[in-house]
Tab-separated table of C-alpha atoms in Angstrom:
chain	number	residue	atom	x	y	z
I	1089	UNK	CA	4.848	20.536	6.150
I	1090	UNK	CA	4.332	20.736	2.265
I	1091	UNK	CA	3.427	17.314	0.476
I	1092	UNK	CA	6.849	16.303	-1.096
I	1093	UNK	CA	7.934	16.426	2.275
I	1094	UNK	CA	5.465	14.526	3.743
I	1095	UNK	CA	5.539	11.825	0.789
I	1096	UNK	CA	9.800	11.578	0.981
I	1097	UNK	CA	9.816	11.193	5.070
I	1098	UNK	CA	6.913	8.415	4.840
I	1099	UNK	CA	9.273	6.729	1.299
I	1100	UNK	CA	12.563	7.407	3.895
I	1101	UNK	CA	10.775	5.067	6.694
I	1102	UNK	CA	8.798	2.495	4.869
I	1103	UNK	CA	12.011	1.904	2.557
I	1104	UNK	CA	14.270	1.507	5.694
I	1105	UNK	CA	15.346	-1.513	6.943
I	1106	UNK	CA	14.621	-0.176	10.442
I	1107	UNK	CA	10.826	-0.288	9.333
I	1108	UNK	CA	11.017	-3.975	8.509
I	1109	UNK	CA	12.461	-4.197	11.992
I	1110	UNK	CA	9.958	-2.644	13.344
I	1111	UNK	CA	6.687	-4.125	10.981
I	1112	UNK	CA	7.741	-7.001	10.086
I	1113	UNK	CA	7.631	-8.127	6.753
I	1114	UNK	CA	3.930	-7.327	5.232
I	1115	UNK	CA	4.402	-3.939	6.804
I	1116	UNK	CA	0.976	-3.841	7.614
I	1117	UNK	CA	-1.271	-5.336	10.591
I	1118	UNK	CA	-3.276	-8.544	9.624
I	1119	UNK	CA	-0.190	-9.488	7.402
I	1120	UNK	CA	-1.224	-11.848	4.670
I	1121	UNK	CA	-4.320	-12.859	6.320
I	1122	UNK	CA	-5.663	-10.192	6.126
I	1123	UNK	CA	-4.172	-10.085	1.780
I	1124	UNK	CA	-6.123	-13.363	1.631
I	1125	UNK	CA	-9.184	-12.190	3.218
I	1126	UNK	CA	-9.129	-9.062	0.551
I	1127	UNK	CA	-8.915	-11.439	-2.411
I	1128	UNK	CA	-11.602	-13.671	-1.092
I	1129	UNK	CA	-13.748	-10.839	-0.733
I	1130	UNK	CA	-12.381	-9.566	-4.608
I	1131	UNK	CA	-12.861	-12.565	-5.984
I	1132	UNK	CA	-9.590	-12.803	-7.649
I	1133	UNK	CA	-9.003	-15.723	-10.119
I	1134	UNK	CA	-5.966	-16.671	-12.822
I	1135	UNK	CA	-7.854	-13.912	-15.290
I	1136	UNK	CA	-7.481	-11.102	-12.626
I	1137	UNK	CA	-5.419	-8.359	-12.956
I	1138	UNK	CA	-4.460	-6.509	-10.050
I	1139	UNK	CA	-2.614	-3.338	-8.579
I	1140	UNK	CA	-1.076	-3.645	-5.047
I	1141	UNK	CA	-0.890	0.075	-4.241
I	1142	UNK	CA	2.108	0.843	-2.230
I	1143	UNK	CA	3.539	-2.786	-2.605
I	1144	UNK	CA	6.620	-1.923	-0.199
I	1145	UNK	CA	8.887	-5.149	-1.057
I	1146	UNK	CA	6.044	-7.291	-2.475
I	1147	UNK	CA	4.675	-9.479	-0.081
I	1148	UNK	CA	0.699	-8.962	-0.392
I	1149	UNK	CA	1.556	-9.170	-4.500
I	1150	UNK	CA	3.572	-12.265	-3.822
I	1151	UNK	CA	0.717	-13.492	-2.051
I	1152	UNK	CA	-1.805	-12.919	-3.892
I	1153	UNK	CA	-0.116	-14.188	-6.754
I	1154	UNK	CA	0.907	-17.750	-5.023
I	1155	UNK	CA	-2.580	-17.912	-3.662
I	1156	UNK	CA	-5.312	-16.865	-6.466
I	1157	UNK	CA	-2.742	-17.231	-9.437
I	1158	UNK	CA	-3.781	-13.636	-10.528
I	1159	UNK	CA	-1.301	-11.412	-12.319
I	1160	UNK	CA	-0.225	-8.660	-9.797
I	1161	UNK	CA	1.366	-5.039	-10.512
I	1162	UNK	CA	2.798	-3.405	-7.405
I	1163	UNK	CA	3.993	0.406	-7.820
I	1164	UNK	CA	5.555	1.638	-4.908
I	1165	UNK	CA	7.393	5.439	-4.324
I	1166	UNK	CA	10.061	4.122	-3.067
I	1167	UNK	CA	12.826	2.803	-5.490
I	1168	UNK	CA	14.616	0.800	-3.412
I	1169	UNK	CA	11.581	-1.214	-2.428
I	1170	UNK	CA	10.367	-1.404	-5.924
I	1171	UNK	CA	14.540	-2.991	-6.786
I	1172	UNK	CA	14.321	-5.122	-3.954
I	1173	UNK	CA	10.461	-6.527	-4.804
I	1174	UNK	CA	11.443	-6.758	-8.492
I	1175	UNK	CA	14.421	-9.253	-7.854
I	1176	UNK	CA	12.453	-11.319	-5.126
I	1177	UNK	CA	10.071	-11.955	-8.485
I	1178	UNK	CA	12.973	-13.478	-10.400
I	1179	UNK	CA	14.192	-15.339	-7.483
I	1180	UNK	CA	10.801	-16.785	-6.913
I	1181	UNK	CA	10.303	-17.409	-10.592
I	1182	UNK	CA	7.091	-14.849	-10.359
I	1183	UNK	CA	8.560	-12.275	-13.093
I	1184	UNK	CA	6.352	-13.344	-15.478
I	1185	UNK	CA	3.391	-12.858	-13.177
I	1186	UNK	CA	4.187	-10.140	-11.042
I	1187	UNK	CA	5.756	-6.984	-12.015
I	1188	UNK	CA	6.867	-3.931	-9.681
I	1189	UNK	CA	7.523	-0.308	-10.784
I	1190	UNK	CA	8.018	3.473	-8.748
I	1191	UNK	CA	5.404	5.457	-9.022
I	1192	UNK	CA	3.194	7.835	-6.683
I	1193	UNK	CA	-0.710	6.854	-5.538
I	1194	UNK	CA	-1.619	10.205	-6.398
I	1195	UNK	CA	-0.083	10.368	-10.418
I	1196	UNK	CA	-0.505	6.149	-11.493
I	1197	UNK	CA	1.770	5.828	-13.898
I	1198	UNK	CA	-0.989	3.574	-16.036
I	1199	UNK	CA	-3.366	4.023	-18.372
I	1200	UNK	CA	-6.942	3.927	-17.733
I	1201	UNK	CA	-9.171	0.887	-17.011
I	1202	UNK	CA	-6.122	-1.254	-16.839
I	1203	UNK	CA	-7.132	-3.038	-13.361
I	1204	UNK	CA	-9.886	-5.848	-12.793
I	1205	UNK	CA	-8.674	-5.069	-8.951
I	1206	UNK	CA	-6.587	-2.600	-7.081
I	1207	UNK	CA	-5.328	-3.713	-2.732
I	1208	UNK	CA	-3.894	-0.812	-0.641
I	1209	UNK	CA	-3.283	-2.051	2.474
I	1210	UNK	CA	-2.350	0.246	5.217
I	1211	UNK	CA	-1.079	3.144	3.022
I	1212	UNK	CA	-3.868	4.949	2.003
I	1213	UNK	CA	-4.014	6.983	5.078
I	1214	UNK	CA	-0.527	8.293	4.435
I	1215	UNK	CA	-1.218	9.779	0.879
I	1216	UNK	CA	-1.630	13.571	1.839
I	1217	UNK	CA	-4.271	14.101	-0.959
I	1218	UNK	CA	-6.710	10.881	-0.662
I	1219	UNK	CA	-9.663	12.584	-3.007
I	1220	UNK	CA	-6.497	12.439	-5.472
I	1221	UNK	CA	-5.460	8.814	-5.111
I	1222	UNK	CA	-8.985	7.887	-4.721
I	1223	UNK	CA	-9.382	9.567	-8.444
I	1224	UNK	CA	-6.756	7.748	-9.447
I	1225	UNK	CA	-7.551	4.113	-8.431
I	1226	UNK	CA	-11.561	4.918	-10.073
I	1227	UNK	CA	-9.021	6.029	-13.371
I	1228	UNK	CA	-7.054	2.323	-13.890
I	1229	UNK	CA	-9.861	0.521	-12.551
I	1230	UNK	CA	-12.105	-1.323	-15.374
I	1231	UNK	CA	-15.557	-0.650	-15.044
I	1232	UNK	CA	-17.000	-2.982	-12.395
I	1233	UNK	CA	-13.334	-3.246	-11.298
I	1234	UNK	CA	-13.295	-3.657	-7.160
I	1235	UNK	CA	-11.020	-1.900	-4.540
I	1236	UNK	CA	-9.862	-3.876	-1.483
I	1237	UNK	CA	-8.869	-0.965	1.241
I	1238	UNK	CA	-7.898	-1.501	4.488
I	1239	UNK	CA	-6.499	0.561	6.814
I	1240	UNK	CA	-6.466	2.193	10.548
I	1241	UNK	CA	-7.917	5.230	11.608
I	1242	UNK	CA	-8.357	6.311	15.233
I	1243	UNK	CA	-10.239	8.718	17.117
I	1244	UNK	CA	-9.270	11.144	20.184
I	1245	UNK	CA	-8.988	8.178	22.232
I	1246	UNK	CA	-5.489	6.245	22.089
I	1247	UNK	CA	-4.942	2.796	20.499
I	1248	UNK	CA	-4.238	-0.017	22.977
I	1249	UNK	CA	-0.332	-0.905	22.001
I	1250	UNK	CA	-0.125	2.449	19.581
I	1251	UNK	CA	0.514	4.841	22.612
I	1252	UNK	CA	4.257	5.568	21.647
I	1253	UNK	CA	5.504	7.931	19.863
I	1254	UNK	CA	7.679	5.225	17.527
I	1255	UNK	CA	3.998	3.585	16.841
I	1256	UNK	CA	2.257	6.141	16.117
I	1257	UNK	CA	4.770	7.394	13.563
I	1258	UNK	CA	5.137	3.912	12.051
I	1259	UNK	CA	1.161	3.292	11.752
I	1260	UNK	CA	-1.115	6.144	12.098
I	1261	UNK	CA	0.266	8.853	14.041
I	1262	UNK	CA	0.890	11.581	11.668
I	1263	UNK	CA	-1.779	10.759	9.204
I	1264	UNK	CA	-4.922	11.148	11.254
I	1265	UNK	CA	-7.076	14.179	10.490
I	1266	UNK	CA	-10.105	15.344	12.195
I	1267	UNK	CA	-11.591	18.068	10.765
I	1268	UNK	CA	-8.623	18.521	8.186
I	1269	UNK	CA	-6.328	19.026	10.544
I	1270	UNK	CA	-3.182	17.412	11.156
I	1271	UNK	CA	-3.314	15.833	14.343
I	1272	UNK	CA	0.276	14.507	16.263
């Protein structure tokens, strides 16, 4: 499978409303606990600046916004998750503090050291070129900006509650590589 067609199924599921079904609302395990752990351990503040990495509808930037008062960016590839995030801002009364826009991990559409902080919860194990996005979150970070990453990998061995085909596809499945292979 080439990359475009890797990035439009994973855009085609995490934009769905069967995903939200299926997630939950953070779309990502941890849900804001785990956002608030990350910008404990970032240290974000009112002056912070930060990028929420495939933002899906907003609620880590929401979050983090509410909680540290920082001014959040979320850039998601999906457009209708970007539309949807952007008008939650204005109906929270968070547009001045939180913007969203499309855009794709591996080509940030910012300029460089832009960032005091970047999140990526749960998403950075779907990019098909990490070394890329990884390039790209050191490019619009400021220097002695901070990443918070989290994410699930998983060996061989199956994932009590991830056995199912439906899981796997939704969390991990398809993105797991050992020795740079795709593994199903």
């Amino acid at each position: 499978m080439e990359e475009p067609s890797i990035k439009q199924c994973c855009v085609a599921f995490y934009g769905s409303d069967f995903a939200r079904m299926l997630l939950g609302d953070s779309f990502h395990p941890g849900g804001t606990r785990l956002t608030e752990r990350l910008g404990e351990l970032l240290a974000l503040s009112p002056e912070s600046h930060v990028l929420d990495v495939a933002s899906g509808r907003g609620i880590s930037a929401f979050h983090l916004a509410e909680s540290f008062g920082c001014k959040v960016t979320g850039v998601d590839l999906s457009e209708e998750n970007v539309r949807l995030a952007t008008a939650e801002a204005s109906q929270r009364g968070l547009a001045g503090q939180i913007s969203f826009q499309h855009g794709d991990a591996e080509r940030l559409p910012f300029g460089d050291e832009v960032f005091d902080a970047i999140i990526c919860e749960c998403a950075f194990c779907t990019f098909p070129s990490k070394p890329v996005a990884a390039g790209e979150f050191y490019r619009v970070l400021k220097p002695g900006g901070q990443l918070g990453l989290s994410d699930l990998t998983r060996s061989e061995a199956e994932i009590p509650g991830l056995e199912g085909l439906l899981s796997r596809i939704a969390c991990i499945g398809m993105r797991c590589r050992r020795n740079g292979i795709l593994r199903l």
